[in-house]
Backbone as a ProteinNet text record, in pm:
[ID]
protein_1_A
[PRIMARY]
MEFNYAYKNSTAVSDRGSSTQMSFSPDTKRPPTYFIGELGKNVAFREAISALHDVVFSDLRFKPKDRTEYKQWRANQDQQDWQLIAAQRQDIANKIKPLQAELTQLNQNRYQRLSTFYKARQQYYNYLYQKDRDAWFVLDPVITVHPDEVFFECFSQDESSYGRLGASYEVFKTINEFACGTTNIDYSAALYNEFQKIRSYKTTQFEIDPSGFEVKTT
[TERTIARY]
1725.1	1727.6	1870.7	1915.6	2052.6	2052.7	2142.8	2155.1	2294.7	2301.3	2428.8	2452.2	2557.7	2597.2	2739.3	2771	2907.4	2939.9	3030.2	3068.7	3211.7	3230.2	3364	3457.3	3405.2	3483.5	3397	3460.3	3386	3352.9	3249.4	3214	3330.4	3370.4	3486.3	3446.3	3510.1	3484.9	3616.8	3621.6	3741.3	3704	3768.5	3737	3860.2	3846.1	3954.1	3907.5	3998.6	3964.2	3850.3	3845.7	3743.4	3639.7	3652.6	3557.6	3547.1	3433.6	3409.2	3353.5	3410.5	3364.9	3327.3	3202.9	3154.6	3118.1	3182.5	3162.6	3087.5	2965.9	2886.1	2910.4	2949.4	2975.3	2847.1	2806.8	2683.6	2706.6	2597.5	2601.1	2628.6	2741.1	2778.3	2697.1	2618.5	2533.5	2407.7	2381	2264.3	2306	2209.2	2241.6	2298.7	2395.8	2455.3	2350	2358.3	2267.2	2350.9	2322.3	2402.2	2316.1	2368.1	2299.5	2402.3	2397.3	2487.9	2404.9	2412	2334.9	2391.9	2354.8	2398.8	2279	2292	2181.8	2152.1	2022.5	1980.2	1928.8	1866.2	1813.1	1898.3	2015.1	2113.8	2069.5	2024.6	1991.3	1871.9	1770.4	1652.5	1690.7	1777.8	1821.3	1903.9	1988.9	2071.7	1985.7	1882.2	1796	1716.7	1674.5	1596.3	1681.4	1803.6	1889.8	1934.9	1943	1977.7	1865.5	1740.8	1627.1	1624.8	1657.4	1662.1	1772.1	1879.8	1989.7	1941.8	1852.2	1799.3	1721.3	1654.8	1581.8	1679.9	1787.6	1886.4	1942.7	1964.9	2028.6	1929.1	1801.4	1701.1	1697.6	1695.9	1686.9	1612.5	1484.2	1399.6	1387.1	1469.1	1464.1	1509.6	1448.3	1483.5	1626.8	1703.1	1842.6	1857.4	1855.3	1863.5	1999.3	1999.8	2124	2203.8	2331.4	2418.6	2400.6	2335	2304.5	2390.3	2504.7	2589.3	2635.4	2683.7	2733	2620.5	2503.6	2391.9	2349.7	2341.9	2300.1	2397.8	2525.7	2624.4	2608	2587	2566.5	2439.1	2331.1	2204.1	2215.4	2288.1	2306	2381.3	2485	2559.9	2475.1	2394.1	2308.9	2202.5	2145.2	2045.6	2106.3	2228.5	2295.2	2313.4	2350.2	2367.8	2234.7	2128.3	1996.8	1951.2	1970.8	1931.1	2012.7	2136.1	2219.2	2165.9	2119.1	2062.9	1934.3	1851.7	1726	1752.7	1854.8	1885.3	1948	2005.3	2071.3	1967.2	1916	1812.4	1870.1	1986.7	2042.7	2136.4	2138.1	2215.3	2365	2411.4	2555	2601.2	2512	2546.1	2545	2444.4	2436.5	2558.3	2606.4	2724.1	2848.5	2852.5	2965.1	2954.4	2830.4	2808.9	2837.1	2804.5	2814.2	2954.2	3060.6	3194.3	3233.1	3184.7	3212.1	3143	3020.6	2949.2	3021.2	3072	3145.9	3269.7	3336.2	3454.7	3416.9	3305.6	3260	3220.2	3153.2	3114	3236.3	3339	3461.4	3529	3528.6	3587.2	3511.2	3376.6	3296.6	3322.6	3335.8	3364.5	3499.6	3597.4	3729.2	3720.9	3637.9	3622.4	3555.7	3451.8	3384	3479.1	3563.9	3658.8	3758.9	3802	3896.6	3831.9	3704	3635.2	3572.2	3562.8	3496.4	3566.3	3698.2	3772	3734.6	3717.6	3677.3	3538	3442.4	3305.8	3301.4	3377.1	3380	3440.1	3550.2	3615	3524.1	3452	3360.9	3249.6	3192	3086.2	3138.6	3259.5	3319.4	3341.6	3378.1	3397.7	3266.8	3158.3	3028.2	2986.4	3009.8	2975.4	3058.5	3185.3	3272.6	3223.6	3186.9	3136.4	3013.1	2922.8	2798.7	2824.4	2920.7	2946.6	3041.9	3141.4	3248.2	3241.9	3176	3175.6	3036.4	2940.1	2801.5	2775.4	2865.3	2844.5	2833	2900.9	2895.7	2758.8	2672.7	2540.1	2435.6	2471	2372.3	2336.3	2209.4	2163.1	2123.1	2050.6	2003.8	2065.6	2138.4	2193.7	2085.1	2095.3	1996.5	1997.4	1886.9	1869	1849.4	1909	1887.9	1834.7	1736.3	1670.6	1670.1	1709.1	1696.6	1570.9	1469.7	1338.4	1322.9	1238.4	1218.9	1173.1	1110.5	1059.9	1141.2	1223.9	1295.4	1407.4	1491.2	1590.2	1546.8	1534.9	1489.5	1569.6	1578.7	1647.9	1543.9	1571.9	1485.9	1573.2	1520	1597.4	1504.8	1554.3	1488.4	1574.7	1510.3	1583.8	1654.9	1743.5	1818.9	1728.8	1619.7	1527.6	1419.2	1427.3	1335.5	1190.6	1170.4	1034.3	992.4	1089.1	1060	1113.8	1039.9	1078.2	1084.3	1189.1	1202.8	1225.7	1166.6	1184.1	1203.4	1308.6	1336.6	1339.2	1245.1	1238.7	1284.9	1374.3	1422.6	1382.1	1277	1234.1	1342	1335.4	1438.8	1435.5	1329.1	1324.7	1423.4	1465.5	1563.1	1701.2	1724.8	1855.8	1859.2	1971.2	1989.6	2015.9	2100.9	2131.3	2134.8	2095.9	2098.7	2164.5	2262.9	2329	2265.5	2342.6	2287.2	2249.1	2156	2118.5	2060	2065.8	2006.6	1926.9	1801.6	1713.3	1752.8	1731	1761.7	1763.6	1787.6	1791.8	1916.1	1980.6	2100.1	2113.5	2171.5	2207.7	2332.4	2348.9	2469	2531.8	2663.4	2737.8	2733.3	2661.5	2637.1	2724.5	2781.5	2871.2	2816.6	2841.5	2793	2856.3	2979.8	3050.2	2987.8	2904.5	2846.4	2753.7	2692.4	2601	2673.7	2791.1	2867.1	2910.9	2938.7	2979.6	2862	2742.7	2625.5	2601.2	2640.2	2618.7	2705.9	2803.3	2890.2	2830.3	2717.4	2650.2	2600.7	2631.9	2592.9	2526.7	2444.5	2373.6	2469	2582.8	2677.2	2781.3	2770	2861.4	2790.3	2866.2	2813.1	2825.4	2713.3	2711.8	2668.5	2753.5	2725.9	2713.8	2609.3	2586.1	2618.1	2688.3	2717.2	2690.2	2613.4	2588.4	2636.3	2728.6	2775.8	2818.4	2854.3	2888.4	3002.3	3087.7	3199.8	3165.7	3046.8	3009	2917	2856.2	2769.4	2846.7	2876.4	2965.3	2891.7	2930.3	2879.6	2998.8	3000	3109.9	3057.4	3122.1	3085.2	3205.2	3186.6	3295.7	3252
-1423.7	-1550.3	-1579.8	-1702.7	-1740.1	-1838.9	-1818	-1905	-1965.7	-2096.6	-2166.8	-2230.9	-2187.4	-2244.8	-2298.3	-2397.5	-2450	-2480.3	-2401.7	-2419.3	-2471	-2572.2	-2628.1	-2526.7	-2453.2	-2350.4	-2227.1	-2117.4	-1998.7	-2009.2	-1938.6	-1937.6	-1880.5	-1953.1	-1913.3	-1897.5	-1802.9	-1777.6	-1786.4	-1869.9	-1885.9	-1861.9	-1764.4	-1727.9	-1745	-1822.6	-1843.1	-1798.1	-1803.2	-1755.4	-1830.7	-1960.6	-2042.4	-2097.6	-2070.3	-2127	-2040.9	-2055.8	-1988.9	-2090.8	-2096.4	-2190.6	-2115	-2135	-2073.8	-2184.2	-2184.7	-2290.1	-2235.7	-2283.1	-2246.7	-2350.8	-2305.4	-2398.5	-2425.8	-2552.9	-2586.2	-2595.3	-2594.9	-2605.9	-2750.8	-2775.1	-2911.8	-2966	-2879.6	-2927.2	-2996.8	-2982.3	-3046.7	-3175.9	-3266.3	-3390.6	-3360.9	-3439.9	-3417.3	-3419.8	-3322.2	-3310.8	-3287.6	-3361.3	-3340.6	-3347.5	-3284.5	-3278.5	-3244.1	-3312.9	-3285.8	-3274.4	-3160.1	-3140.2	-3028.8	-3030.1	-2927.7	-2844.1	-2712.3	-2623.2	-2626.4	-2623.1	-2614.8	-2476.7	-2409.6	-2274.1	-2176.5	-2150.5	-2072.3	-1929.1	-1859.5	-1717.8	-1697.5	-1782	-1770.9	-1790.9	-1887.7	-1911.8	-1793.9	-1739	-1625.3	-1507.3	-1475.9	-1363.3	-1391.5	-1516.3	-1551.8	-1545.2	-1598.5	-1597.1	-1454.8	-1369.1	-1228.3	-1157.3	-1190.3	-1131.2	-1176.7	-1303.1	-1353.4	-1283	-1251.1	-1178.8	-1044.5	-977.6	-848.9	-864.9	-978.5	-1004.2	-1022.5	-1097.3	-1123.7	-993.4	-895.5	-771.1	-661.9	-689.7	-587.4	-554.1	-426.6	-380.3	-247.3	-251.6	-132.6	-66.2	-108.7	-46.7	99.3	180.8	322.7	339.4	417.2	441.8	589.8	619.8	760.5	821.6	951.8	1023.9	1035.1	1050.6	1071.3	1215.2	1231	1363.8	1395.5	1329.1	1349.1	1493.5	1548.8	1687	1784.4	1763	1854.5	1848.8	1728.4	1714.9	1784.8	1773.7	1842.1	1994	2040.7	2184.8	2231.6	2152.4	2189.2	2196.8	2102.6	2104	2229	2263.7	2385.4	2510.5	2511.2	2626.4	2642.9	2531.1	2537.6	2595.1	2552.6	2604.1	2756.1	2802.2	2945.5	3019.9	2961.2	3025.1	3040	2933.2	2941.7	3046.7	3062.2	3164.1	3304.3	3324.5	3455.2	3482.7	3378.4	3395.4	3428	3360.8	3381.9	3518.8	3576.4	3707	3817.2	3859.4	3961.6	4103.1	4118.6	4252.8	4273.2	4393.2	4422.7	4405.5	4444	4433.3	4288.1	4196.2	4053.8	4002.6	4047.7	4005.9	4052.2	4171.5	4222.7	4139.4	4087	4001.6	3863.5	3816.4	3683	3682	3792.4	3795.9	3762.5	3825.4	3788.6	3645.2	3597.9	3459.3	3363.2	3398.2	3314.9	3312.8	3428.3	3434.8	3347	3350.1	3265.8	3118.1	3083.9	2945.4	2896.7	2984	2948	2918.4	3000.4	2979.4	2848.8	2819.9	2694.2	2573.9	2583.5	2474.4	2456.5	2567.9	2558.4	2492.6	2529	2465.9	2315.8	2281.5	2139.6	2064.4	2121.8	2057.3	2038.7	2138.2	2128.1	2015.8	2001.8	1894.2	1757.1	1745.9	1616.9	1588	1687.5	1666	1558.4	1552.1	1448.3	1309.8	1298.9	1170.3	1130.2	1223.8	1192.5	1152.6	1223.4	1193.2	1055.6	1025	895	782.2	804.3	701.5	673.1	779	760.1	690.8	725	658.7	510.7	478.6	338.1	260.7	320.2	255	234.9	337.3	325.5	217.1	207.8	105.6	-34.8	-54.7	-185.6	-223.7	-129	-158.6	-189	-118.9	-135.9	-251.2	-273.8	-368.4	-497.8	-497.1	-616.8	-641.5	-650.4	-666.4	-802.1	-898.6	-1029.9	-1018.8	-920.2	-903	-856.7	-811.6	-761.4	-873.1	-988.9	-1096.2	-1154.2	-1185.6	-1254.7	-1397.2	-1412.2	-1543.6	-1578.1	-1688.9	-1734.2	-1800.9	-1792.5	-1858.7	-2009.9	-2071.7	-2216.3	-2274.3	-2389.7	-2460.7	-2599.9	-2642.6	-2771.5	-2852.6	-2977.7	-3072.4	-3153.9	-3132.6	-3195.2	-3297.8	-3398.6	-3495.7	-3432.8	-3314.3	-3250.7	-3130.4	-3074	-2951.8	-2923.5	-2827.4	-2769.3	-2625.4	-2584.8	-2448.2	-2379.7	-2248.1	-2160.7	-2082	-2055.5	-1973	-1874.6	-1755.9	-1656.2	-1552.5	-1484.6	-1369.3	-1246.1	-1132	-1006.7	-977.4	-879.7	-846.6	-800.5	-730.1	-685.1	-788.5	-906.3	-1018.6	-983.3	-880.9	-843	-904.6	-956.4	-1012.6	-1154.7	-1237.4	-1377.3	-1404.2	-1473.2	-1506.3	-1655.3	-1707.7	-1850.3	-1864.9	-1933.7	-1961.9	-2112.2	-2162.2	-2305	-2333.8	-2429.7	-2472.9	-2618.8	-2639.8	-2776.9	-2848.7	-2979.1	-3054.6	-3034.2	-2971.5	-2937	-2825.7	-2749.8	-2643.2	-2700.3	-2823.4	-2885.4	-2971.8	-2964.2	-3045.3	-3190.4	-3210.3	-3344.7	-3343.5	-3454	-3469.9	-3602.9	-3598.7	-3721.7	-3771	-3795.2	-3843.5	-3727.6	-3753.3	-3651.4	-3718.8	-3648	-3692.5	-3576.5	-3600.4	-3493.4	-3447	-3320.2	-3263	-3111.7	-3049.1	-2903.2	-2861.2	-2755.3	-2706.7	-2556.6	-2490.1	-2349.2	-2339.6	-2227.3	-2204.6	-2072.5	-2071.7	-1949.7	-1860.1	-1748.3	-1662.9	-1538.7	-1503.4	-1388.9	-1284.9	-1158.1	-1050.8	-1056.4	-1105.9	-1110.7	-1210.1	-1300.5	-1402.8	-1343.1	-1229.4	-1168.3	-1139	-1079.1	-1047.5	-1173.3	-1279.6	-1404	-1470.6	-1459.8	-1515.6	-1445.6	-1318.6	-1245.7	-1298.7	-1381.1	-1438.7	-1563.6	-1609.3	-1723.8	-1682.4	-1761.3	-1731.8	-1854.2	-1826.9	-1936	-2025.8	-1972.3	-2051.2	-2122.6	-2108.4	-2177.5	-2291.2	-2393.4	-2505	-2472.2	-2472.7	-2438.1	-2559.4	-2602.2	-2720.8	-2683.8	-2737.6	-2718.6	-2848.8	-2832.9	-2949.4	-2914.5	-2997.2	-2983.5	-3111.5	-3100.2	-3217.2	-3173.6	-3267	-3229.3	-3128.4	-3120.1	-3026.2	-2889.9	-2874	-2743.3	-2752.3	-2640.3	-2629.3	-2553.5	-2618.8	-2561.8	-2528.7	-2418.8	-2379	-2367.8	-2444.6	-2442.4	-2401.5	-2303.5	-2258.1	-2273.9	-2344.1	-2366.6	-2324
-458.5	-529.3	-573.5	-556	-588.7	-704.2	-800.4	-916.1	-916.1	-927.9	-927.7	-1063.8	-1130.9	-1258.5	-1245.5	-1326.8	-1331.9	-1477.3	-1533.8	-1673.4	-1681.2	-1764.6	-1780.9	-1844.3	-1942.3	-2010.8	-2031.3	-2064.6	-2104.8	-2252.8	-2293.5	-2434.1	-2514.7	-2619.1	-2699.5	-2845.2	-2912.1	-3053.8	-3128.3	-3231.6	-3313.2	-3458.5	-3519.6	-3657.9	-3744.8	-3851.2	-3947.2	-4084.4	-4179.7	-4311.8	-4376.6	-4355.2	-4420.5	-4324.4	-4196.3	-4100.5	-3975.9	-3908.4	-3780.5	-3682.6	-3565	-3463.2	-3337.1	-3293.9	-3170.3	-3072.3	-2958.5	-2859.2	-2738.2	-2720	-2602.9	-2494.5	-2378.4	-2269.5	-2191.3	-2177.9	-2105	-1954.8	-1881.7	-1735.8	-1698.3	-1633	-1596.6	-1479.6	-1414.3	-1305.3	-1357.4	-1487	-1547.4	-1617.1	-1642	-1712.7	-1851.1	-1897.3	-2029.5	-2140.2	-2228.3	-2342.1	-2466.8	-2574.1	-2694.4	-2819.4	-2924.1	-3053.1	-3160.2	-3271.7	-3383	-3509.8	-3575.1	-3697.1	-3782.3	-3909.3	-4003.8	-4045.8	-4033	-4067.9	-4217.2	-4249.5	-4388.3	-4423.6	-4325.4	-4345.4	-4264.5	-4317.6	-4243.2	-4215.7	-4320.2	-4306.4	-4213.4	-4228.7	-4142.4	-3996.3	-3970.4	-3833.2	-3782.2	-3867.9	-3826.9	-3782.1	-3858.6	-3823.7	-3696.2	-3678.4	-3559.7	-3433.5	-3439.9	-3321.7	-3290.1	-3391	-3368.1	-3292.8	-3326.9	-3255.9	-3110.4	-3086.7	-2949.1	-2870.4	-2937.4	-2873	-2817.6	-2891.3	-2844.5	-2714.4	-2697.7	-2573.6	-2458.1	-2482.2	-2377.6	-2321.1	-2408.8	-2366	-2331.1	-2342.4	-2314.3	-2165.1	-2134.3	-1995.5	-1995.5	-1958.8	-1961.7	-1825.2	-1730.8	-1598.8	-1606	-1520.7	-1515.5	-1467.2	-1539.5	-1504.1	-1466	-1338.2	-1295	-1327.2	-1345.5	-1369.8	-1240.3	-1255.8	-1140.2	-1091.4	-977.3	-923.7	-801.3	-788.2	-670.5	-658.4	-768.8	-764.5	-730.6	-791.7	-765.1	-618.8	-563.2	-424.3	-330.7	-360.8	-277.8	-289.1	-411.4	-430.3	-361.1	-371	-310.3	-158.7	-98.5	46.4	90.4	15.7	48.8	28.7	-77	-104.4	3.2	47.8	155.2	282.3	309	428.3	419.1	301.8	282.8	295	239.9	247.9	392.3	470.4	610.2	685	647.6	711.5	682.8	560.6	525.9	602.7	615.4	688.3	834.7	889.4	1031.1	1057	954.8	973.2	967.3	1082.6	1089.4	1083.2	1121.8	1125.9	1007.1	956.2	836.4	859.2	980.4	1004.7	1003.7	1053	1050.4	906.7	829.2	688.9	611.7	643.1	574.2	605.9	726.6	763.4	698	683.4	625.7	476	409.3	263.3	211.3	263	212.9	247.8	362.9	399	302.8	262.5	166.3	31.6	-8.3	-134.7	-129.2	-14.2	2.4	1.8	71.3	75.1	-64.4	-139.9	-276.4	-362.3	-346.3	-423.6	-384.1	-254.2	-207.4	-263.2	-265.1	-320.6	-469.8	-541.5	-683.9	-708.7	-627	-639.5	-612.1	-512.8	-479.1	-593.1	-653.4	-765.7	-883.4	-905.5	-1016	-993	-867.9	-837	-852.6	-814.3	-819.8	-955.3	-1041.3	-1170	-1251.8	-1243.6	-1316.3	-1265.7	-1133.2	-1074.9	-1120.8	-1114.6	-1156.2	-1303.7	-1385.5	-1528.1	-1553.6	-1484.1	-1501.1	-1454	-1344.7	-1294.3	-1393.8	-1452.2	-1550.2	-1675.7	-1716.9	-1832.4	-1805	-1681.5	-1645.3	-1652.2	-1600.2	-1607.7	-1752.9	-1835.6	-1977.1	-2044.8	-2005.2	-2063.5	-2028.5	-1902.1	-1861.3	-1941.6	-1959.6	-2030	-2176.8	-2237.8	-2380.4	-2410.1	-2322.3	-2353	-2273.4	-2159.4	-2075	-2021.2	-2111.9	-2069	-2004.1	-2029.3	-1968.1	-1816.7	-1758.7	-1613.3	-1565.6	-1658.7	-1621.7	-1621.7	-1678.4	-1690.5	-1554	-1533.7	-1413.8	-1447.8	-1556.5	-1599.1	-1734.1	-1739.9	-1866.6	-1949.7	-2082.8	-2168.7	-2149.4	-2188.8	-2176.7	-2315.9	-2341.5	-2467	-2435.7	-2512.7	-2490.4	-2619.1	-2607.7	-2718.6	-2692.7	-2775.9	-2762.8	-2875.1	-2858.2	-2967.1	-3098.1	-3092.4	-3214.2	-3260.2	-3173.2	-3209.1	-3110.2	-3147.4	-3057.1	-3032.1	-2906.1	-2882.2	-2772.3	-2787.9	-2693.5	-2614.9	-2487.6	-2403.1	-2325.7	-2304.4	-2230.2	-2168.5	-2067.3	-2006.6	-2031.4	-2035.4	-2046.7	-1914.9	-1916.3	-1795.6	-1682.3	-1715.3	-1611.4	-1582.5	-1648.3	-1626.5	-1659.3	-1742.5	-1780.5	-1913.6	-1989.2	-2121.3	-2130.5	-2201.8	-2222.6	-2372	-2414.2	-2555.7	-2574.5	-2680.9	-2712.4	-2863	-2901.5	-3041.9	-3062.3	-3139.1	-3167.8	-3309.5	-3323.8	-3455.1	-3473.9	-3552.6	-3578.9	-3658.6	-3661.9	-3730.4	-3881.2	-3932.1	-4073.7	-4107.9	-4005.7	-4027.9	-4057.9	-4016	-4032.6	-4158.1	-4227.2	-4347.7	-4311	-4214.7	-4166.2	-4014.3	-3953.5	-3807.9	-3776.9	-3693.4	-3652.2	-3522.1	-3421.5	-3295.9	-3205.1	-3113.3	-3015.3	-2892.2	-2781.5	-2655.7	-2598.9	-2567.2	-2520.3	-2380.4	-2354.8	-2224.7	-2231.8	-2117.1	-2106.5	-2030.3	-2075.7	-2007.9	-2027	-1927.9	-1944.1	-2031	-2097.7	-2176.7	-2135.9	-2132.4	-2101.5	-2224.4	-2214.3	-2330.6	-2325.3	-2438.4	-2447.3	-2543.4	-2513.9	-2600.6	-2738.3	-2747.4	-2875.7	-2973	-2922.7	-3009.8	-3114.8	-3084.5	-3181.6	-3312.4	-3303.6	-3424.3	-3497.8	-3422.9	-3487.3	-3559.1	-3501.7	-3569.3	-3703.2	-3713.3	-3838.2	-3951.4	-3919.7	-4022.4	-4086.9	-4035.9	-4098.1	-4235.8	-4337.2	-4474.5	-4537.3	-4637.8	-4705.4	-4783.3	-4826.9	-4905.8	-4819.5	-4687.7	-4597.5	-4525.4	-4495	-4416.6	-4268	-4198.9	-4056.8	-3975.9	-3886.6	-3805.3	-3658.1	-3595.5	-3452.4	-3379.7	-3270.1	-3186.7	-3040.9	-2975.4	-2831.6	-2765.2	-2674.7	-2601.2	-2461.7	-2375.1	-2237.5	-2226.4	-2327.1	-2320.2	-2375.9	-2435.5	-2486.7	-2605.8	-2639.3	-2756.4	-2862.4	-2974.7	-3073.8	-3201.9	-3262.5	-3393.1	-3485.8	-3592.7	-3687.9	-3824.6	-3885.4	-4019.2	-4110.3	-4220.2	-4314.9	-4453.8
[MASK]
++++++++++++++++++++++++++++++++++++++++++++++++++++++++++++++++++++++++++++++++++++++++++++++++++++++++++++++++++++++++++++++++++++++++++++++++++++++++++++++++++++++++++++++++++++++++++++++++++++++++++++++++++++++++++

């Protein structure tokens, strides 16, 4: 299955001493959708959007261990075992034994040389998962401006879970103009930490327009 998105900008986060602005970039392949409003229930929205974030990053697929080294060792060990079975005479076995010891030492030296590579590769995979999870996303979240509410929808990374967060217009203190529609948004892992900065004593404004979906906290 192929997914085509076109974002004018990447999701950007700007944090200042008195304000925080989070800009979600919408999919330009969809009809323009916009909404301007000020949140009234800041803390409740913060906790709800944080829960939706957990769905976006959820991945319950089985992650097998890297067994490359073991498989190489097992193949070499099997070869040695077959050699012992084939050696029916003691004099042949006596000749094979020192050769096996030498081969074992060579394999150990090889594993030691490659261990740094295997370790570095695993560290790189761990780094990608921890620091650049955006590269793991398949489906970007969707935001919809409906006549009765604004709601977010998303699938988990393994596509086994679906999440929907609806914010009725009662959640907003003030609402300016809006146009109904649905659009994908470019979602970033760093946004979770920025959402945690929403406070009840701060004014938080949401803006959705063709150039992006913005969250401003002052």
